[in-house]
Coordinates of C-alpha atoms in Angstrom, one line a residue:
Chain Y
X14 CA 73.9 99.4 133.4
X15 CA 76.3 99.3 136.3
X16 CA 75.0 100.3 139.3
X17 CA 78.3 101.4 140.9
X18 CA 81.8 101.5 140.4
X19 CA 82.2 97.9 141.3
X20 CA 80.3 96.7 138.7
X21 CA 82.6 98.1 135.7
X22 CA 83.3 95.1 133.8
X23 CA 87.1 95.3 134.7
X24 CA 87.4 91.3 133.5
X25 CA 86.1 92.1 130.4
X26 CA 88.4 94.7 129.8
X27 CA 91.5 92.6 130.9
X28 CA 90.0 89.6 129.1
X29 CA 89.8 91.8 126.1
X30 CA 93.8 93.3 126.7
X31 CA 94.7 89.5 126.8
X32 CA 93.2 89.1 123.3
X33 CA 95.0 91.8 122.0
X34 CA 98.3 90.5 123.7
X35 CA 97.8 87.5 121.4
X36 CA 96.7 89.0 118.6
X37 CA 100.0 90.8 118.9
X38 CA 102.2 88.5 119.5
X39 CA 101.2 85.8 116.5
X40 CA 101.3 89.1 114.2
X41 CA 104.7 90.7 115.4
X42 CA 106.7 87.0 115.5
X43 CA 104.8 84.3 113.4
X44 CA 103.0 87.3 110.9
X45 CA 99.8 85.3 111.2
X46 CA 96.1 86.6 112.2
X47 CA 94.6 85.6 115.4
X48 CA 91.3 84.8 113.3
X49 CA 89.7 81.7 115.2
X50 CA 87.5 80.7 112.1
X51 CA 90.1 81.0 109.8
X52 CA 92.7 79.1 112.0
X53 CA 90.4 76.2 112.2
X54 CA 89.9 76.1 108.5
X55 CA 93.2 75.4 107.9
X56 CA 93.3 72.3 110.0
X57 CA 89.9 71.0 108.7
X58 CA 90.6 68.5 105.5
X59 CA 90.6 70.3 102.2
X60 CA 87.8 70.0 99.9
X61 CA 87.7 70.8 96.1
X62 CA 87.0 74.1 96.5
X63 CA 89.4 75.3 99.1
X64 CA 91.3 78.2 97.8
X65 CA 94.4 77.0 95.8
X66 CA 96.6 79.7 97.2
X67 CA 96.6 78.5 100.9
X68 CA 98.1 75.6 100.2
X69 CA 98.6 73.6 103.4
X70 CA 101.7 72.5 104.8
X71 CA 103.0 70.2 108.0
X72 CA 104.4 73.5 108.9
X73 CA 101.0 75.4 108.5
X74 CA 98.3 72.6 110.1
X75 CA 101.4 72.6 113.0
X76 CA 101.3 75.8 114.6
X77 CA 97.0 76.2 114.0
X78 CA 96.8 72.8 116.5
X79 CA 99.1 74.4 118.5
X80 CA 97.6 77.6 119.2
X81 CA 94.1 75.5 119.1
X82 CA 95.8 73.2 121.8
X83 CA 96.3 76.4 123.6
X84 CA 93.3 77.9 123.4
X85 CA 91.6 74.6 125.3
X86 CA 94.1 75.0 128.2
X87 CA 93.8 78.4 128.4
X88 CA 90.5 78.1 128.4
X89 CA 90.7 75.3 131.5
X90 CA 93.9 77.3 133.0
X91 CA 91.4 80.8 133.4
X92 CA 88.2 78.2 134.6
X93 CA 90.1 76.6 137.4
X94 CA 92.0 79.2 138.4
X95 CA 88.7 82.3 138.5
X96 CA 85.9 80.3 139.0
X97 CA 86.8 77.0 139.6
X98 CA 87.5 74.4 142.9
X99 CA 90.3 72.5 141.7
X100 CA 89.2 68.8 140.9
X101 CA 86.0 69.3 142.1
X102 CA 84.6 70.2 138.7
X103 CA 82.4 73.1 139.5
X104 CA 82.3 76.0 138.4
X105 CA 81.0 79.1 140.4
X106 CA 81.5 82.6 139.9
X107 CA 81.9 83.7 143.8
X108 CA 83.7 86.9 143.2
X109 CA 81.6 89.7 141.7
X110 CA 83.7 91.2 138.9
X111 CA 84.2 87.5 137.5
X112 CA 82.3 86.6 134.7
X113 CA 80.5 83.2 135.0
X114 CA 81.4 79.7 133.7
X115 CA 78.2 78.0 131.9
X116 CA 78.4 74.3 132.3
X117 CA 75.2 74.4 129.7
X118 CA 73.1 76.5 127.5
X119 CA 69.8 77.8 127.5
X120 CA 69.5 77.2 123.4
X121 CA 67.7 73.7 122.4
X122 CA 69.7 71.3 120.7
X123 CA 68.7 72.6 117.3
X124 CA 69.3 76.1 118.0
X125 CA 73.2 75.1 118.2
X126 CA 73.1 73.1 115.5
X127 CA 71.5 75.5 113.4
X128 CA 73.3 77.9 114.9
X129 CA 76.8 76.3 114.2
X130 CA 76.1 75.9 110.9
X131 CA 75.5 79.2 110.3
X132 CA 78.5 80.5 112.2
X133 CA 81.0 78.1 110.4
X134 CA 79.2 78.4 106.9
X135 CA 78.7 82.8 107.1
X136 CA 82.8 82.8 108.7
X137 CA 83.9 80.4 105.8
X138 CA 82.1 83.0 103.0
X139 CA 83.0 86.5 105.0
X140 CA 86.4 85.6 106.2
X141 CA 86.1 86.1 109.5
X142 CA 84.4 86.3 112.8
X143 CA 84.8 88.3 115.8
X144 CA 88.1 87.7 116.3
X145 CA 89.4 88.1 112.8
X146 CA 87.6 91.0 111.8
X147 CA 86.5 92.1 115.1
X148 CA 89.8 92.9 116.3
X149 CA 92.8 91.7 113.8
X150 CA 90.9 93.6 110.7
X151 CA 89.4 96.4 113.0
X152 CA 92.4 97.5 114.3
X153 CA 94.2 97.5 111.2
X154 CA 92.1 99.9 109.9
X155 CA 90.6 97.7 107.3
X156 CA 87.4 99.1 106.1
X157 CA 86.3 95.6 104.6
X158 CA 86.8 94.1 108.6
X159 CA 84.9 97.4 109.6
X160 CA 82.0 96.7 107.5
X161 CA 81.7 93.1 108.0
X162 CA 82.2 93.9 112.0
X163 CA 79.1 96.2 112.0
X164 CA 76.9 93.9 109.8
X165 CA 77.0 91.0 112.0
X166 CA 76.9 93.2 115.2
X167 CA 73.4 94.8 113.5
X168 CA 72.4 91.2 112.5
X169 CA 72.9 89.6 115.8
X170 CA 71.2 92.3 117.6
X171 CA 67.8 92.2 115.0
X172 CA 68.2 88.0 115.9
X173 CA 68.3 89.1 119.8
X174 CA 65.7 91.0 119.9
X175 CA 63.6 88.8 117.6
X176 CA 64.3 86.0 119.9
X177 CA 63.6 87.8 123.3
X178 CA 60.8 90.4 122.3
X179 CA 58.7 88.7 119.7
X180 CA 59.0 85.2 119.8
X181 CA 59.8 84.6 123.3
Chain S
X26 CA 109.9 79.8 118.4
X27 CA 107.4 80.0 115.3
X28 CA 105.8 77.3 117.4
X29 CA 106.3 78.2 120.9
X30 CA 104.7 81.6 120.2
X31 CA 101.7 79.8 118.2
X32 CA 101.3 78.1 121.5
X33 CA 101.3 80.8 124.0
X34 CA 99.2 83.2 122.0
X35 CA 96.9 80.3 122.1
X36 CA 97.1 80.0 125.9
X37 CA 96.6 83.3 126.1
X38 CA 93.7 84.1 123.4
X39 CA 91.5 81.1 125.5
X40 CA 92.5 82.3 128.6
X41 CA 90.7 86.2 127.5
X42 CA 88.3 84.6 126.2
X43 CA 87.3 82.8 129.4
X44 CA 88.4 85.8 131.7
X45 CA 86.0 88.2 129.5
X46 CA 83.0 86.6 129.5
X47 CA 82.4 86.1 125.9
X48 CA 82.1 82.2 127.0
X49 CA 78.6 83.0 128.5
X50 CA 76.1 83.3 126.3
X51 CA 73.7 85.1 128.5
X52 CA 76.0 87.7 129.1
X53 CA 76.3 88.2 124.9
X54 CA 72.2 88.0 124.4
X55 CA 72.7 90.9 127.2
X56 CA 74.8 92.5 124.8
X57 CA 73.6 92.4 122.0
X58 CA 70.1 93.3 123.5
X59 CA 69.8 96.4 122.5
X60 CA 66.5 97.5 123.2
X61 CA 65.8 95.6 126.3
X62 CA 68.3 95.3 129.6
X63 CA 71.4 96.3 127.4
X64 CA 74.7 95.2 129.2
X65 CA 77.5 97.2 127.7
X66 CA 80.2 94.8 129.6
X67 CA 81.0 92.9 126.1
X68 CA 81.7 96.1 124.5
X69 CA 84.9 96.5 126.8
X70 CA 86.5 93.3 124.9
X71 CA 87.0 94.2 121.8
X72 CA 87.7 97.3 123.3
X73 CA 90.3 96.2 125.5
X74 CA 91.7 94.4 122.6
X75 CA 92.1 96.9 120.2
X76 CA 93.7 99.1 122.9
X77 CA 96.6 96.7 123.0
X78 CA 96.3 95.5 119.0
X79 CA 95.7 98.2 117.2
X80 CA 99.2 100.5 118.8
X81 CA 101.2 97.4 118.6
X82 CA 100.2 96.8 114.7
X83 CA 101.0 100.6 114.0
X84 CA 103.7 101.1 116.1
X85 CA 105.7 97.8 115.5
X86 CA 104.5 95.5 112.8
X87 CA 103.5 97.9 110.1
X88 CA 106.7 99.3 109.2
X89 CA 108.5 95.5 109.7
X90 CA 109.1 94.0 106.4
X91 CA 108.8 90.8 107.8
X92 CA 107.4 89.5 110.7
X93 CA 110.4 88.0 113.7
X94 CA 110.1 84.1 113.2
X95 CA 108.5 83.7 109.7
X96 CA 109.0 85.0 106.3
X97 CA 106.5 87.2 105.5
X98 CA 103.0 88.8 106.7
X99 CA 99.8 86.4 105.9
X100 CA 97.5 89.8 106.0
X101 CA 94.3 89.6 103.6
X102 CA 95.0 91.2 100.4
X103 CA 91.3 91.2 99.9
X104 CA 90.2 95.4 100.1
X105 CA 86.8 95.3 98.1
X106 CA 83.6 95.5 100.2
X107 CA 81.7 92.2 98.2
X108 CA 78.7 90.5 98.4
X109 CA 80.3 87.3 99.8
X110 CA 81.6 89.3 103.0
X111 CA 78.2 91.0 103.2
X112 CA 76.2 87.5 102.8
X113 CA 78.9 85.6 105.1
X114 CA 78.8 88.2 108.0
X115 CA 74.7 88.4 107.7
X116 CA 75.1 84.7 108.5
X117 CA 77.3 84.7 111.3
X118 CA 75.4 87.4 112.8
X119 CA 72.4 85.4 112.7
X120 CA 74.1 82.7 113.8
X121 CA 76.0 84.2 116.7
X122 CA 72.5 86.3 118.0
X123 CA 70.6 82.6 117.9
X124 CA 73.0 80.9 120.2
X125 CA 75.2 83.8 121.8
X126 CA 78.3 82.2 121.1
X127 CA 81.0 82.3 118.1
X128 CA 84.0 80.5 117.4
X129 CA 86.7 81.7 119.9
X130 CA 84.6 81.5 122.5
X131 CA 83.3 77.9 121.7
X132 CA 87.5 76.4 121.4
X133 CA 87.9 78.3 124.5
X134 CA 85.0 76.4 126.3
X135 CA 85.9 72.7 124.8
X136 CA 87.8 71.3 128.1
X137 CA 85.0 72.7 130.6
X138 CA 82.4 70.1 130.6
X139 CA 79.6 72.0 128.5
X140 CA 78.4 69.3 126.1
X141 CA 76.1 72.1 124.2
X142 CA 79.6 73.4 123.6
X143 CA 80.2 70.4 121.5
X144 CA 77.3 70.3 119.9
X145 CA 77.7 74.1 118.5
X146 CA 81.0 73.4 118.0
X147 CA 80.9 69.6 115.6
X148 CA 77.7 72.1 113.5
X149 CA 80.5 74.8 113.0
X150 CA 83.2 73.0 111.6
X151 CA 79.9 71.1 109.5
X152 CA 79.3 74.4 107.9
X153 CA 82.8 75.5 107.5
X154 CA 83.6 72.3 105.2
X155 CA 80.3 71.2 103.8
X156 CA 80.2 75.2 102.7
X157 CA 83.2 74.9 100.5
X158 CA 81.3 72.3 97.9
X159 CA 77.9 72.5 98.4
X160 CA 76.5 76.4 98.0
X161 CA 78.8 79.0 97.3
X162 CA 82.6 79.5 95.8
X163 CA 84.3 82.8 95.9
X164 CA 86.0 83.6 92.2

């Protein structure tokens, strides 16, 4: 826990207010869902199955790249700008309420792999991920985002703990 | 505007995602660690988010009939609790408490140098379109 009143996690929070902002804004204007998985579907190539009734359009595949395209800048905008030395290409966290930058993981190789296939496959079938359900669904009340949110929250943690306190 | 306001949501949405720390995989293993040195810092994202979302949604887009630069709201018409959201979330969980990072977070992290970024990233999209054929299809 924090130990004093400096360490509330005030990034967090505004990183989280920023989501929201997002969220809000591609609802109110473009009546879309700031759901990452789902946003990325719609640009991947359709396959046999895909559902018939989100039938993709130049119009459609065009704004997902574009707020994808924005995500990876904003991404690179907040890293240079919080933790970053311009050009140099580190990444530091020097200020204590920043949150750091990883330039790796500590998962192997196959641990992502496996890992990203499991994420792309279990967002494909539950419509969702944190984003989408998380925080579009949650806060629209919708008990099927609720449920979902609280499965993979309990499921992640059993992994965590799994990974750190038995088979670390 | 449709597409000006796809792309600044965008800008926005990586730049949270960076600014909150959900990037950082060590800091979600902390969070999701329950039982050990619980870090409660991740819970203030969605937190922070809904605090913004969820007023906006009932305050300006729920009574809209349709949405400012488009035709109509693309909300999920889907209500019932089924076994396909169930089994899907299970597997994202798992997923997401193996490597400590899901898929905002990973687009967010594609332009700063993480290669292990990549890698999760290329296996996502793998099981998001080999998924559609190979196991399951939703009715």
């Amino acid at each position: 826990m924090w130990q004093s009143l400096t360490d509330f996690p005030l990034a967090s929070l505004f990183g989280g207010m920023l989501l929201g902002i997002s969220a809000s804004l591609l609802l109110l204007f473009n009546g879309k869902i700031a759901g990452i998985s789902g946003i990325i579907s719609g640009v991947l190539p359709r396959t046999a199955t895909s559902s018939s009734t989100s039938k993709s359009t130049s119009h459609d595949r065009t704004w997902r790249w574009l707020f994808l395209f924005g995500m990876v800048a904003g991404g690179l905008f907040a890293a240079e700008l919080l933790v970053g030395e311009l050009l140099s290409g580190t990444w530091s966290a020097d200020l204590d309420w920043q949150n750091s930058v990883p330039t790796e993981f500590s998962s192997s190789t196959l641990a992502l792999i496996i890992a990203g296939l499991l994420v792309g496959a279990g967002t494909k079938l539950g419509n969702g991920c944190t984003s989408g359900h998380g925080i579009c669904g949650i806060g629209r009340l919708s008990m099927r985002s609720l449920v979902a949110t609280i499965t993979f929250m309990l499921v992640a943690a059993v992994t965590v703990y799994f990974r750190l306190h038995v088979f670390a | 505007m449709f597409y000006i306001i796809a792309l600044i949501s965008g800008l926005l949405f990586g730049f949270g995602m960076v600014l909150s720390g959900m990037i950082d995989p060590q800091l979600v293993t902390a969070f999701l660690d329950v039982t050990g040195a619980w870090q409660p810092d991740l819970a203030f994202v969605m937190g922070g988010a809904l605090l913004v979302f969820m007023p906006m949604y009932f305050l300006f887009v729920k009574s809209k009939e349709k949405p400012i630069s488009a035709d109509n709201f693309m909300l999920s018409a889907l209500i019932q609790i089924d076994k396909p959201l169930m089994i899907g979330a299970a597997l994202f969980g798992l997923g997401w408490g193996l490597a400590g990072i899901c898929p905002g977070p990973a687009v967010a992290s594609l332009a700063l140098g993480n290669s292990d970024v990549w890698v999760f990233f290329v296996a996502m999209l793998a099981g998001n379109y080999f998924f559609n054929f190979k196991l399951f299809t939703r009715k």
